[in-house]
XYZ file of C-alpha atoms in Angstrom:
688
model
C 57.976 103.395 63.584
C 61.620 104.115 64.470
C 61.993 100.568 65.815
C 60.616 99.024 62.620
C 62.767 101.208 60.344
C 65.931 100.624 62.343
C 65.314 96.884 62.432
C 64.974 96.863 58.646
C 68.203 98.826 58.351
C 69.868 96.276 60.619
C 68.760 93.415 58.379
C 70.627 94.900 55.438
C 73.877 94.937 57.411
C 73.884 91.153 57.554
C 76.072 89.412 54.965
C 74.499 88.528 51.660
C 72.383 85.436 51.953
C 72.435 85.319 55.752
C 68.881 86.591 56.164
C 67.537 83.824 53.982
C 69.020 81.327 56.423
C 67.227 82.787 59.449
C 64.597 80.243 60.484
C 61.008 81.349 60.854
C 59.201 81.236 64.204
C 58.455 77.705 65.304
C 55.209 78.530 67.078
C 54.271 79.154 70.672
C 56.781 77.940 73.226
C 55.215 77.245 76.586
C 56.825 76.448 79.860
C 56.138 72.746 79.418
C 57.716 72.579 75.997
C 60.913 70.695 75.432
C 64.042 72.843 75.805
C 65.473 74.374 72.666
C 69.004 73.385 71.641
C 71.677 75.712 72.936
C 72.649 78.278 70.306
C 76.163 79.549 69.864
C 76.478 83.120 71.169
C 75.725 85.677 68.430
C 76.385 88.625 70.761
C 79.469 87.559 72.763
C 80.209 91.062 74.049
C 76.686 91.531 75.375
C 76.622 88.087 76.964
C 79.955 88.648 78.661
C 78.748 92.020 79.948
C 75.631 90.349 81.361
C 77.847 87.842 83.166
C 80.121 90.479 84.702
C 78.029 93.616 85.247
C 76.464 93.761 88.741
C 72.702 93.383 88.815
C 71.444 96.917 89.543
C 69.061 97.589 92.390
C 67.447 100.512 90.587
C 66.654 101.181 86.922
C 69.513 102.792 84.969
C 68.806 106.342 83.768
C 67.437 105.529 80.297
C 64.446 107.405 78.923
C 61.887 106.674 76.250
C 62.597 110.001 74.583
C 66.302 109.191 74.461
C 65.492 105.798 72.942
C 63.486 107.418 70.151
C 66.324 109.864 69.466
C 68.967 107.116 69.569
C 67.102 104.896 67.105
C 66.482 107.840 64.792
C 70.157 108.854 64.880
C 71.193 105.263 64.160
C 68.704 105.084 61.309
C 70.075 108.298 59.784
C 73.661 107.086 60.172
C 72.865 103.809 58.413
C 70.661 105.097 55.606
C 72.217 108.550 55.165
C 69.263 109.549 53.019
C 69.992 113.222 53.747
C 73.384 113.137 51.959
C 73.298 114.187 48.293
C 76.959 113.955 47.376
C 80.038 112.480 48.987
C 83.544 113.600 47.983
C 86.716 112.029 49.327
C 90.025 113.793 48.744
C 92.977 111.442 49.083
C 96.595 112.511 49.281
C 99.464 110.052 48.709
C 102.986 111.277 49.390
C 104.857 108.498 51.154
C 104.698 104.755 50.714
C 102.015 103.287 52.967
C 100.852 106.709 54.215
C 97.743 108.555 53.046
C 95.459 111.310 54.270
C 91.762 111.793 53.573
C 89.444 114.768 53.689
C 85.750 114.006 53.299
C 83.246 116.522 51.996
C 79.553 115.861 52.595
C 76.732 117.673 50.814
C 73.753 117.562 53.209
C 70.193 118.560 52.351
C 67.901 118.795 55.366
C 64.715 118.550 53.306
C 65.588 114.923 52.503
C 65.105 113.907 56.129
C 62.013 111.876 56.917
C 59.385 113.509 59.146
C 60.177 111.031 61.922
C 63.902 111.770 61.650
C 63.291 115.494 61.760
C 60.963 115.111 64.740
C 63.564 113.039 66.607
C 66.206 115.713 65.991
C 63.858 118.390 67.320
C 63.066 116.163 70.297
C 66.752 115.912 71.173
C 67.079 119.665 70.817
C 64.274 120.109 73.353
C 65.762 117.520 75.697
C 69.269 118.943 75.629
C 68.428 122.650 75.481
C 68.547 124.443 78.789
C 65.969 126.908 77.513
C 63.349 124.129 77.499
C 63.658 123.930 81.291
C 64.110 127.651 81.892
C 61.460 129.701 80.071
C 63.083 132.947 81.125
C 66.330 132.161 79.350
C 66.712 133.786 75.963
C 66.151 131.521 72.977
C 69.048 131.086 70.529
C 68.959 133.454 67.583
C 69.622 130.699 65.018
C 67.642 127.461 65.293
C 69.719 124.305 64.888
C 69.064 120.654 64.191
C 71.291 117.736 65.202
C 72.090 115.405 62.302
C 74.461 112.378 62.090
C 77.037 112.906 59.374
C 79.006 109.661 59.353
C 80.259 106.732 61.420
C 83.826 106.632 62.738
C 85.532 103.456 63.927
C 86.130 103.231 67.673
C 89.650 102.023 66.877
C 90.488 105.550 65.721
C 91.527 107.909 68.511
C 92.326 110.974 66.424
C 90.048 113.986 67.088
C 87.731 114.935 64.239
C 86.553 118.486 63.635
C 83.658 119.196 61.296
C 83.770 122.521 59.478
C 81.312 124.207 57.137
C 81.958 125.834 53.770
C 83.216 129.003 55.486
C 85.742 127.058 57.586
C 83.845 127.469 60.872
C 83.923 124.567 63.295
C 80.524 123.089 64.030
C 79.450 121.816 67.451
C 79.062 118.079 67.749
C 77.853 115.682 70.382
C 80.336 113.907 72.596
C 80.698 110.184 72.175
C 79.346 109.680 75.698
C 76.128 111.482 74.800
C 75.570 109.546 71.600
C 76.440 106.257 73.321
C 73.780 106.805 75.994
C 71.207 107.534 73.309
C 72.175 104.382 71.438
C 71.994 102.297 74.616
C 68.465 103.558 75.248
C 67.415 102.860 71.679
C 68.960 99.396 71.506
C 67.259 98.374 74.749
C 63.867 99.554 73.463
C 64.490 97.758 70.186
C 65.392 94.496 71.955
C 62.372 94.778 74.205
C 60.114 95.454 71.223
C 61.440 92.389 69.355
C 60.901 90.100 72.355
C 57.464 91.585 73.076
C 56.375 90.892 69.509
C 56.939 87.157 69.970
C 53.805 85.060 70.615
C 55.608 83.431 73.541
C 55.671 86.758 75.391
C 51.932 86.335 76.051
C 52.325 82.767 77.310
C 54.043 81.183 80.267
C 57.643 81.180 79.010
C 61.098 82.517 79.742
C 60.624 85.560 77.546
C 57.414 86.572 79.314
C 59.157 86.092 82.645
C 62.050 88.305 81.499
C 59.654 91.049 80.436
C 57.889 90.922 83.807
C 60.924 90.869 86.107
C 62.399 94.304 86.687
C 65.896 93.165 87.651
C 66.280 91.185 84.408
C 65.366 94.253 82.360
C 67.641 96.466 84.460
C 70.507 94.019 83.910
C 70.134 94.292 80.134
C 70.070 98.081 80.362
C 73.175 98.151 82.580
C 75.031 95.779 80.222
C 74.243 97.910 77.164
C 75.281 101.080 78.992
C 78.581 99.516 80.042
C 79.332 98.301 76.526
C 78.535 101.556 74.745
C 79.661 104.226 77.212
C 82.883 102.779 78.611
C 86.129 103.265 76.768
C 86.978 99.558 76.620
C 84.869 96.495 76.023
C 85.444 92.726 75.928
C 86.949 91.457 72.688
C 86.997 88.029 71.155
C 84.496 85.204 71.099
C 83.211 83.679 74.295
C 83.694 79.950 74.483
C 80.725 77.758 75.213
C 82.228 76.232 78.353
C 82.994 79.644 79.792
C 79.366 80.337 80.592
C 79.006 77.159 82.576
C 82.202 77.493 84.598
C 82.627 81.256 84.974
C 82.192 82.431 88.551
C 81.675 86.160 88.545
C 82.982 88.252 91.390
C 80.323 90.917 90.917
C 78.202 91.489 93.988
C 74.466 91.725 93.370
C 71.137 91.102 94.963
C 70.071 87.609 96.031
C 69.123 85.576 92.990
C 71.517 87.439 90.727
C 72.733 84.214 89.129
C 69.172 83.199 88.311
C 68.596 86.613 86.760
C 71.713 86.292 84.579
C 70.792 82.751 83.543
C 67.310 83.901 82.581
C 68.600 86.711 80.347
C 71.237 84.511 78.728
C 68.784 81.685 78.102
C 66.387 84.044 76.313
C 69.185 85.522 74.180
C 70.334 82.034 73.181
C 66.840 80.683 72.625
C 65.980 83.516 70.238
C 69.422 83.853 68.661
C 68.105 83.248 65.093
C 65.363 85.858 65.527
C 67.904 88.309 67.010
C 70.412 87.875 64.201
C 69.611 91.250 62.645
C 69.684 92.878 66.071
C 73.146 91.378 66.634
C 74.389 93.024 63.426
C 72.961 96.349 64.553
C 74.583 95.990 67.983
C 77.886 95.211 66.269
C 77.673 98.504 64.366
C 76.972 100.425 67.572
C 79.877 98.732 69.365
C 82.441 99.239 66.602
C 81.518 102.719 65.355
C 80.945 106.163 66.808
C 78.259 108.417 65.406
C 79.481 111.852 64.358
C 76.460 114.060 65.154
C 76.722 117.788 64.381
C 74.432 120.796 64.780
C 73.354 122.455 61.515
C 71.603 125.716 60.835
C 67.922 124.937 60.378
C 67.285 128.067 58.323
C 69.434 126.691 55.476
C 68.510 123.623 53.507
C 71.889 122.795 51.919
C 75.100 122.441 53.914
C 78.603 121.586 52.721
C 80.592 119.953 55.524
C 84.131 118.630 55.567
C 86.273 116.749 58.053
C 89.589 114.922 58.114
C 89.168 111.180 58.549
C 91.920 108.591 59.051
C 92.850 106.075 56.371
C 94.101 102.656 57.405
C 96.777 100.712 55.555
C 95.556 97.195 54.987
C 98.105 94.503 55.702
C 98.854 92.342 52.694
C 99.789 88.710 52.836
C 103.436 88.060 53.561
C 103.343 84.685 51.857
C 103.737 86.096 48.356
C 105.708 83.988 45.940
C 109.188 84.939 44.745
C 107.876 85.761 41.272
C 105.285 88.177 42.719
C 107.871 89.882 44.938
C 110.307 90.204 42.018
C 107.574 91.604 39.746
C 106.648 94.207 42.352
C 110.245 95.237 43.014
C 111.097 95.680 39.315
C 107.839 97.220 38.103
C 107.941 100.715 36.655
C 104.466 101.497 38.030
C 103.177 102.048 41.548
C 99.657 100.727 42.142
C 97.368 101.878 44.977
C 93.952 100.526 45.911
C 91.464 102.363 48.103
C 88.502 100.424 49.525
C 85.410 102.206 50.799
C 81.709 101.712 51.466
C 79.076 104.279 50.575
C 75.349 104.360 51.414
C 73.032 102.700 48.931
C 70.869 105.818 48.824
C 73.816 108.038 47.837
C 73.230 109.738 44.509
C 76.787 110.663 43.524
C 80.290 109.873 44.751
C 83.577 111.579 43.897
C 87.142 110.501 44.584
C 89.890 113.109 44.142
C 93.486 111.876 44.433
C 96.673 113.919 44.698
C 100.312 112.837 44.738
C 103.665 114.415 45.431
C 105.344 116.572 42.780
C 107.111 114.493 40.199
C 104.605 111.621 40.369
C 101.758 111.510 37.869
C 98.547 109.504 38.123
C 98.637 107.619 34.842
C 95.235 105.961 35.227
C 92.442 105.876 37.816
C 89.549 103.429 37.832
C 86.470 102.908 39.995
C 84.662 99.598 40.536
C 81.451 99.250 42.562
C 79.209 96.284 43.331
C 76.035 98.279 42.740
C 74.409 95.417 40.793
C 75.755 92.570 42.918
C 72.380 91.737 44.470
C 70.738 91.807 41.030
C 73.410 89.512 39.578
C 73.131 86.989 42.422
C 69.358 86.926 42.154
C 69.611 86.478 38.386
C 72.055 83.570 38.710
C 69.780 81.886 41.262
C 66.760 82.315 38.985
C 68.609 80.905 35.969
C 69.588 77.774 37.895
C 66.031 77.358 39.171
C 64.666 77.725 35.638
C 67.173 75.181 34.362
C 65.947 72.692 36.948
C 62.307 73.356 36.017
C 63.131 73.049 32.326
C 64.501 69.536 32.872
C 61.285 68.483 34.593
C 58.961 70.324 32.214
C 56.300 68.453 30.213
C 55.254 70.222 27.041
C 51.725 68.782 27.161
C 50.740 71.129 29.969
C 49.999 74.431 28.241
C 49.406 76.436 31.417
C 52.710 75.367 32.917
C 54.419 76.016 29.582
C 53.039 79.556 29.473
C 54.142 80.269 33.056
C 57.627 78.936 32.396
C 57.833 81.018 29.216
C 56.916 84.183 31.130
C 59.535 83.481 33.779
C 62.147 82.926 31.084
C 61.177 86.238 29.505
C 61.680 88.012 32.814
C 65.039 86.362 33.573
C 66.495 86.793 30.089
C 65.267 90.374 29.982
C 67.187 91.145 33.160
C 70.250 89.353 31.781
C 70.065 91.388 28.574
C 69.796 94.628 30.554
C 72.751 93.672 32.746
C 74.913 92.885 29.716
C 73.895 96.174 28.108
C 75.029 98.107 31.191
C 78.380 96.315 31.224
C 78.817 96.903 27.482
C 78.246 100.609 27.958
C 80.748 100.664 30.839
C 83.362 99.043 28.596
C 82.646 101.474 25.758
C 82.957 104.444 28.101
C 86.358 103.158 29.225
C 87.474 102.551 25.638
C 87.807 98.795 26.136
C 86.307 95.671 24.607
C 84.509 92.955 26.513
C 85.786 89.407 26.207
C 83.519 87.355 23.921
C 84.690 83.965 25.163
C 84.109 84.715 28.847
C 80.394 85.507 28.319
C 79.597 83.220 25.417
C 76.442 81.616 26.868
C 75.134 84.852 28.384
C 75.462 86.676 25.077
C 73.694 83.855 23.272
C 70.745 84.041 25.673
C 70.570 87.833 25.390
C 70.578 87.632 21.573
C 67.867 84.986 21.720
C 65.713 87.220 23.899
C 66.197 90.250 21.652
C 65.455 88.253 18.481
C 62.296 86.799 20.022
C 61.156 90.102 21.526
C 58.537 90.830 18.810
C 56.920 87.447 19.537
C 57.274 87.919 23.281
C 55.372 91.215 23.269
C 52.312 89.794 21.515
C 49.832 89.189 24.371
C 47.574 86.564 22.767
C 50.179 84.156 21.480
C 50.421 80.807 23.268
C 53.639 79.868 21.554
C 56.886 79.681 23.498
C 59.591 81.236 21.309
C 62.160 81.094 24.128
C 61.285 77.710 25.557
C 61.560 75.925 22.227
C 65.146 77.142 21.676
C 66.582 76.726 25.157
C 68.359 73.950 27.018
C 68.887 73.582 30.743
C 72.652 73.338 30.298
C 72.715 76.679 28.513
C 70.939 78.354 31.442
C 73.290 76.807 33.998
C 76.365 77.861 32.022
C 75.013 81.413 31.837
C 74.405 81.423 35.608
C 77.995 80.305 36.176
C 79.223 83.120 33.922
C 77.224 85.712 35.842
C 78.857 84.607 39.104
C 82.357 83.931 37.795
C 82.737 87.031 35.609
C 81.493 89.505 38.280
C 78.690 90.951 36.176
C 77.350 92.661 39.287
C 80.329 95.059 39.317
C 80.406 98.149 37.139
C 83.546 99.916 35.909
C 84.536 103.493 35.168
C 87.916 104.980 34.334
C 89.306 108.518 34.488
C 90.296 109.719 31.021
C 91.935 113.076 31.823
C 95.605 113.633 30.897
C 98.101 112.280 33.380
C 98.992 114.728 36.145
C 99.578 114.803 39.885
C 95.822 115.217 40.431
C 93.019 112.976 39.167
C 89.404 112.318 39.982
C 86.840 109.581 39.433
C 83.088 110.111 39.449
C 80.293 107.641 40.119
C 76.585 108.300 39.878
C 73.707 105.982 40.561
C 71.987 105.172 37.274
C 69.074 103.118 38.598
C 66.762 103.866 41.538
C 67.298 101.793 44.636
C 64.706 101.836 47.370
C 66.403 99.562 49.904
C 67.161 101.038 53.305
C 70.471 100.737 55.108
C 72.388 98.923 52.351
C 75.885 99.883 51.310
C 77.804 99.814 48.056
C 81.409 98.625 48.100
C 83.841 100.759 46.120
C 87.333 99.867 44.903
C 89.391 102.747 43.531
C 92.674 101.840 41.828
C 95.403 104.289 40.860
C 98.475 103.655 38.723
C 101.342 106.095 39.339
C 104.470 106.681 37.308
C 107.612 108.752 37.536
C 107.137 112.110 35.767
C 110.415 113.835 36.679
C 112.015 112.984 33.351
C 114.941 111.235 35.061
C 115.656 108.156 32.994
C 117.217 104.974 34.354
C 119.923 105.422 31.760
C 122.048 107.344 34.303
C 121.996 104.416 36.745
C 122.661 101.950 33.919
C 125.612 104.106 32.831
C 126.812 104.108 36.456
C 126.723 100.300 36.533
C 128.604 100.125 33.242
C 131.194 102.618 34.574
C 131.766 100.544 37.718
C 132.144 97.346 35.681
C 134.556 99.120 33.317
C 136.632 100.395 36.255
C 136.928 96.899 37.712
C 137.887 95.500 34.311
C 140.551 98.169 33.647
C 142.107 97.673 37.082
C 142.243 93.914 36.522
C 143.666 94.293 33.019
C 146.406 96.674 34.187
C 147.345 94.366 37.040
C 147.467 91.311 34.759
C 149.130 93.122 31.859
C 146.646 91.421 29.527
C 143.250 92.333 27.976
C 141.839 89.129 29.534
C 142.533 89.402 33.258
C 140.314 86.490 34.283
C 142.700 83.564 33.899
C 145.947 82.482 35.438
C 147.533 85.768 34.401
C 145.625 87.651 37.094
C 148.117 89.076 39.602
C 147.893 91.264 42.635
C 149.639 94.567 43.173
C 152.518 95.560 45.358
C 150.681 98.822 46.057
C 147.288 97.362 46.962
C 146.243 100.435 48.956
C 146.304 102.642 45.875
C 144.298 100.118 43.822
C 141.683 99.755 46.581
C 141.406 103.543 46.814
C 140.711 103.774 43.084
C 138.052 101.015 43.225
C 136.241 102.719 46.118
C 136.636 106.409 45.351
C 135.669 106.356 41.676
C 132.331 104.484 42.165
C 131.652 106.503 45.324
C 132.110 109.799 43.495
C 129.891 108.665 40.638
C 127.232 107.471 43.124
C 126.947 110.949 44.648
C 126.035 112.315 41.220
C 122.991 110.050 40.929
C 119.534 111.497 41.569
C 118.010 108.845 43.851
C 114.983 109.934 45.930
C 114.421 108.869 49.519
C 113.348 105.272 49.725
C 110.214 105.850 51.892
C 108.589 108.129 49.302
C 106.474 106.958 46.383
C 109.080 108.328 43.986
C 111.666 106.264 45.825
C 109.582 103.128 45.292
C 109.142 103.971 41.626
C 112.932 104.104 41.245
C 113.686 101.185 43.533
C 115.064 99.103 40.641
C 117.564 101.897 39.920
C 118.532 102.069 43.587
C 119.004 98.291 43.721
C 121.210 98.418 40.630
C 123.326 101.207 42.136
C 123.762 99.316 45.411
C 124.710 96.127 43.566
C 127.343 98.055 41.591
C 128.831 99.487 44.793
C 128.856 96.008 46.319
C 130.725 94.675 43.281
C 133.369 97.384 43.642
C 133.734 96.603 47.342
C 134.069 92.876 46.566
C 136.796 93.506 44.012
C 138.641 95.775 46.462
C 138.489 93.144 49.200
C 139.995 90.462 46.953
C 142.846 92.691 45.822
C 143.554 93.833 49.399
C 143.959 90.201 50.579
C 146.774 89.686 48.006
C 145.076 86.815 46.166
C 146.724 85.648 42.886
C 145.922 83.375 40.003
C 142.545 81.870 39.120
C 140.914 82.907 42.396
C 141.630 86.576 41.703
C 140.595 86.242 38.057
C 137.314 84.536 38.928
C 136.405 87.161 41.501
C 137.224 90.001 39.107
C 135.089 88.327 36.430
C 132.157 87.948 38.820
C 132.290 91.560 40.047
C 132.524 92.755 36.431
C 129.630 90.658 35.160
C 127.161 91.326 37.997
C 126.586 95.067 37.298
C 126.323 94.437 33.540
C 123.775 91.610 33.914
C 121.696 93.584 36.428
C 121.689 96.644 34.135
C 120.505 94.540 31.189
C 117.747 92.971 33.295
C 116.502 96.338 34.583
C 116.443 97.748 31.061
C 114.428 94.753 29.862
C 111.900 94.978 32.713
C 111.368 98.688 32.150
C 110.737 98.134 28.445
C 108.246 95.370 29.260
C 106.204 97.568 31.623
C 106.293 100.630 29.412
C 102.890 99.917 27.849
C 100.445 98.813 30.532
C 96.906 98.112 29.339
C 94.218 100.018 31.245
C 92.192 96.801 31.584
C 94.896 95.387 33.851
C 94.239 97.999 36.553
C 91.447 96.542 38.642
C 88.702 95.824 36.147
C 86.164 93.093 36.924
C 86.630 89.724 35.293
C 84.081 90.464 32.577
C 86.477 93.067 31.172
C 89.719 91.116 31.502
C 91.062 88.783 28.805
C 90.997 85.089 29.753
C 94.784 84.845 30.051
C 95.192 88.005 32.142
C 97.347 87.699 35.245
C 96.778 89.820 38.360
C 99.037 92.833 38.722
C 100.665 93.246 42.161
C 99.463 96.098 44.361
C 101.987 98.154 46.308
C 99.600 99.575 48.938
C 95.954 98.944 49.870
C 94.104 101.533 51.966
C 90.625 101.296 53.412
C 88.226 103.740 54.946
C 87.822 103.719 58.716
C 85.986 100.746 60.136
C 85.348 99.023 56.811
C 86.070 95.316 56.390
C 86.620 94.126 52.892
C 85.586 90.574 52.204
């Protein structure tokens, strides 16, 4: 049962649509059958380990009990059906740096009987009292439960504490890795044994009979999961034919390796889900803790790392300029939560002086429903083109399928409309024109649809195939599978967003992708007017010095002259702007507040550079038009930059909430994407 459940959980890890491309079994493959075409390696790390690990002369220490425990732990880590609520507390203080504390609300009664039995089995296997009856039993019974998965790329230690702040014992990564190796071997053996070819004369039956071949697979899985390092990168096809391993093994070791590799390649399509499950075990650690069995509810917390996602460096000049002059600081946090999770909270905190102006949450909870709906609409459009109205039975069947598809479309649009109303926004009518028309048609024909004895087709007589295809394109293009929620509390340095599952979902092992977007603003009350006044003061100083030297109110022509006492003039041009610069309140540049005021800092630096340029020209004793032109340039630069900064700040003063990170169904057609200053992601999550 654990093997079947874990295999189903593995299938849901595969990318959307990949399982539908897995070919079905082609029948019995005997020894005399023609050879199958060579498949590209789906498990490169395992195949490389098989090539390099010595063939053992004795079975590795893997037990059946450990396999059952390992599969159950992996099943609990994937499904996380015992977690009621997940809260992530994010703290943003510096640019590109964040910290995360995760709180998990665990209820032991939600565990399946098989999961609970596997946890008790591990307790009996690992407890010394099970082998020594005379030893005193522990006063408080415990149960070992996986809490989360942590990426192997993270090396920071993680301590799990309860509500009282007490540290909880947890399994070492070596212990959990051995359990996973045992479970993955039993799962692989069960998949191969279920093939019809395993009962015929074939390579797979030979692999299951030969002990050394099975021991080699066990040793390879142990090496991959228990050792600190593992092979990275894809294995080229020619490497397997030319690689000469230096590992010393028993006679016939090369034949044993070739046998295992040939079976893995021959059944690569059937092992696609297993490859996804192996990838999870190789890339993630299981955080397994001991909980008090006498209590049903447990509140656990632990500090988990947050990774800064690298953004493309090839951004255009307009995008870079918009980001550097924006008066808002935008953060995105990407995470994945279990599909069975009932509620999810995100709490964000910032440094003093920075307020969270808006916070939104987008999930792809209905993505599978939207993709299935779009596929059905296109299929119905194709059938509608080939439909002949003379066939009443076919007409009735097509009408019923249209009722089902349009009913789901109407329900999906209703959910998105309620999301928009909750956020105080309006959906775009033009972007969903065909979908709305179909939903209105279904609702207007609903009284006729619900009459069981009518043979009429109220939907079929008013529909066209093009209308269905356009609606399917809108479902895909406008991201109707993504919901949207926004935090409406007053702006402060602390904000939270809440998500709750509104529809039951019975799939095992799936995940929901979450995108949390925060818009920060400067709340210190320091206006850019002080920096603008500083720029104007520097420009005025340069102008007055030039006018006094030229003896004319227009010192930018031929009348521009140098000074016999250039040192005194240079001292004035440097000391006055320098003194005024020290009076400015400019935060450190690596903080978020420093990034929010980066346009003010750039303006101040440009003003200082203008004063330095004017001082350099006067110190070199330049006269005439050259001096006048340089004085005019150094006077105009601070004034133009101050005017541009003032204009950009006024433009970004009113930022529509819909421009945060709303799906396309909520954005106006002419909306342009807003640059993001920092993108963080939870450990080990890859955002497509």
